[in-house]
Amino acid sequence: MAGKTTGKAEKTDRTDFDAIQKKWQQRWADAGAFRSAKDPAKEKFYVLEMFPYPSGSGLHMGHAFNYTIGDIYTRFKRMRGFNVLYPMGYDSFGLPAENAAIKAGTHPKEYTDAAIANFVRQQKELGLSYDWDRMVRTSDPDYYRWNQFIFLKLMEKGLVYRKAASVNWCPECNTVLANEQVHDGRCWRHEDTEVEAKDLEQWFIKTTDYADELLTHLDRLDWPKRIKLMQENWIGRSQGTLLHFNIVEEDGTDTGKTISTFTTRPDTVYGITYLVLAAEHPLVSELTKDTPLERETKDFVKKVKSMSTIERTAEGKPKNGMFLGRYFINPFTGDRCPLWVADYALYEYGTGAVMAVPAHDQRDFKFARKYKLPIKIVISPSDYELNPDKMARAFVDPGLMVNSADFNGMSNLDAMADITKFAEEKGWGKATVNYKLRDWLVSRQRYWGTPIPVIYCDACGIVPVPEKDLPVLLPPDVKFGEGNPLASSKSFVECKCPKCGKPARRETDTMDTFFDSSWYFLRYTDAKNDKQPFDPETAKYWMPIDLYIGGAEHACMHLIYARFFTKALRDLGFLSVDEPFSKLFNQGMLHKEGVVMSKSKGNVVLPEEISKTHGIDTARLFLVSIASPDKDLEWSDEGINGSLRFVNRMVAFVEGFKESGEKDLSALNASRFNRLISEYTDDIEHLRYNLAMIKLKEMFYSIEQGCSGQDLDTFIRLLSPVCPHLAEEFWEKLGNKPFASLQPWPAPDESLIDLAAEAAANTARSAMDDIRDILQLVKIGNPKSITLIVAHAWKYDFIKRLKSELDRTYDVGQLIQACVDKEHGKDISKIVPKLAKDRSKIPDIVNSQHEELSALEQDRQAFVDEFKAEVKIIKAEDSGNPKANNALPGKPAILVE
Ligand SMILES: [Zn+2]
Ligand SMILES: [Zn+2]
């Protein structure tokens, strides 16, 4: 560290950050400082960052930002007396490793092991306080055997099944994908690759069994609103009516077949004029088999299946269909209507059949116009009449029922429930709930994943691998590049049936790696257990996760799967919680030169480089100073240099402390320091790190002019979560025993806080500064009189209100709305935008008008002495001068003569 420097050192390039960091990282490790153990006597707190995939390119500063958010919180909670669990591990199976290994001519295991080693080294260098003893790697057999175990448990419970279905295939990944991994018709890994439909037999997990709970339990979670909304939409619950129709020949003869549709608009059933089936619907080929339409239908179906969902359903695209030569009877009207197949009907939604009401649905309307199908009006606007031949578009607004038998004249909204009831009485249908959520397709035709633990026997069918034979290990002897790699290993595929002992064949698909990441947080609670995935009692102590930090991109993948797993494992008796993640925090993205920092963009800043030049603590301080951690932030060299200057100032102060001697804080500084401790604590607790860093700096400034050893101890402890290495070094310098990181969090001495005095001092100081500026500006050397006009009384309450609103929103419109009152609406809507833009104009502490007036009155003599003039102090209400309106609490208007 630096020798004695005075005051504001610009440079202490003698501070060997690298040595300090290495020293404390080693000492933390040697002492097992951050190891955690279940302790029922203490309240637990579980912090977790989303499971990283150990990519070969390692970490850049953007990742460091993410981990810093969690580490600060963890260190804070630890010092607050919680028993904290803060683990780290690696989601190490997956396609990128397999592809990279193929490209590099190595084995995915070698590639992955090297990538993990690099990740661990980099994370340790960031000073993150993980309990490294709990590290898990999903590609290790002692982890993935429990994937297989859980798979078999889910299978026993009927939550796993194998089914032939039309599935999503990514030609780039060479494997099938889950619905959640298809984004706008494209692969989640390959934004440019359209997903194809393929008919394959695959393994599914019945996530839909929990659709209702997945939806309703969202209410219990402290998650960002938009993430909850995304899940809500993905689960897509809709209440509606299931209707059944009999299929008939052209002459009306019953075929004995029925078809069901789901509708959310039972009010329109009298207006059905045709019905469309999805190309994948089994009735399509059944109904046309051995008819003249068979060939044409097959061609049409083939064409539709080659289209992406997006292409089929996009609003602007023309819809195509063909008549199937059969009809159905609408039981409500007795009408015979034609049955069609169309590209816009999707098999995975509802029943795969859509009742068409062209008069009241725009898509049906366009289709009916194109194919000259009848349009029948059953809902009418109240002020004009619709003409089906002249309509330019469907009528979709509420209205009155017409052409609907006994329901005529009712409001269509009221008729919905009545028509459903009527259908139930007649046996034509029933009220039902439909979900958009589909079962999770979990099998993959790739190597680097968990082998699915089943065996196919000609005599016994699908046979689960007995638990005692787990894990089913990945065979090393496979060929990459031609089809499913596992199928190329003879020793893997050929096996004996566990039931009958005859030669059998092993499943060659592996699990979607999202399976691995759906329960890793449970393994952390008991990472070394070799008897079961985790001990339920231990998991009960640690779960749920109190703070989960990660990106918004996982809203409809990982976060849905992990919630499903938690519920399924609960019902299997392994867990006692309903939800895994009580609070979710989405961090912002780090940008550089306006672009998200990433290796592919070539704009990465490496932590190891900044660590040497500025110190990793300086980088941590800088990253959480720039913006609220849930907002995007911009890296700047100037900014990190500014943080370095602050760090150097702290170093210099601590270095010189012993020599300059202890001093008592002035009453004013003691008030500031203790007030700021509470505010800083509150800001960190609520993850308002950027605001906390302002307070951290102010706390330092309030002790910098001289303080007691105890005050400095307090400050170092407060600094510790943000700059852990420096805090340890300072702590040791002052003769304390390690570790600062494990000290209790300091409490403020409330008796030293004097808000009125602080506010008065601030007001007087800023008024003095303002007067000096004015005198210089108007070039008056010897003013005769100075008048300080204290703001209108109502403004004090208004500013207090505004300050608390600013904790919630920066939106000017919302702020005005929250602060406005009848009397001062005009003024408030003028002031708010100015103050929202420049928050330095808002005082830290707001007194009342009366307190401000009397405080200035007490300081009057100081003004007189300084400016040698008559000094008047008055209320805005008593001033006739229009400038009085400019006064704000803590900022009197000033008149100089
Ligand atoms: Zn892909
Ligand atoms: Zn058998």
Tab-separated table of C-alpha atoms and ligand atoms in Angstrom, residues 457 459-460 497 499-500, ligand 2:
chain	number	residue	atom	x	y	z
A	457	CYS	CA	-37.236	-54.714	-25.028
A	459	ALA	CA	-40.996	-58.536	-25.215
A	460	CYS	CA	-41.497	-56.049	-22.367
A	497	CYS	CA	-33.626	-56.263	-20.515
A	499	LYS	CA	-37.135	-57.506	-16.668
A	500	CYS	CA	-36.734	-60.626	-18.825
B	2	ZN	ZN	-37.814	-57.781	-21.530
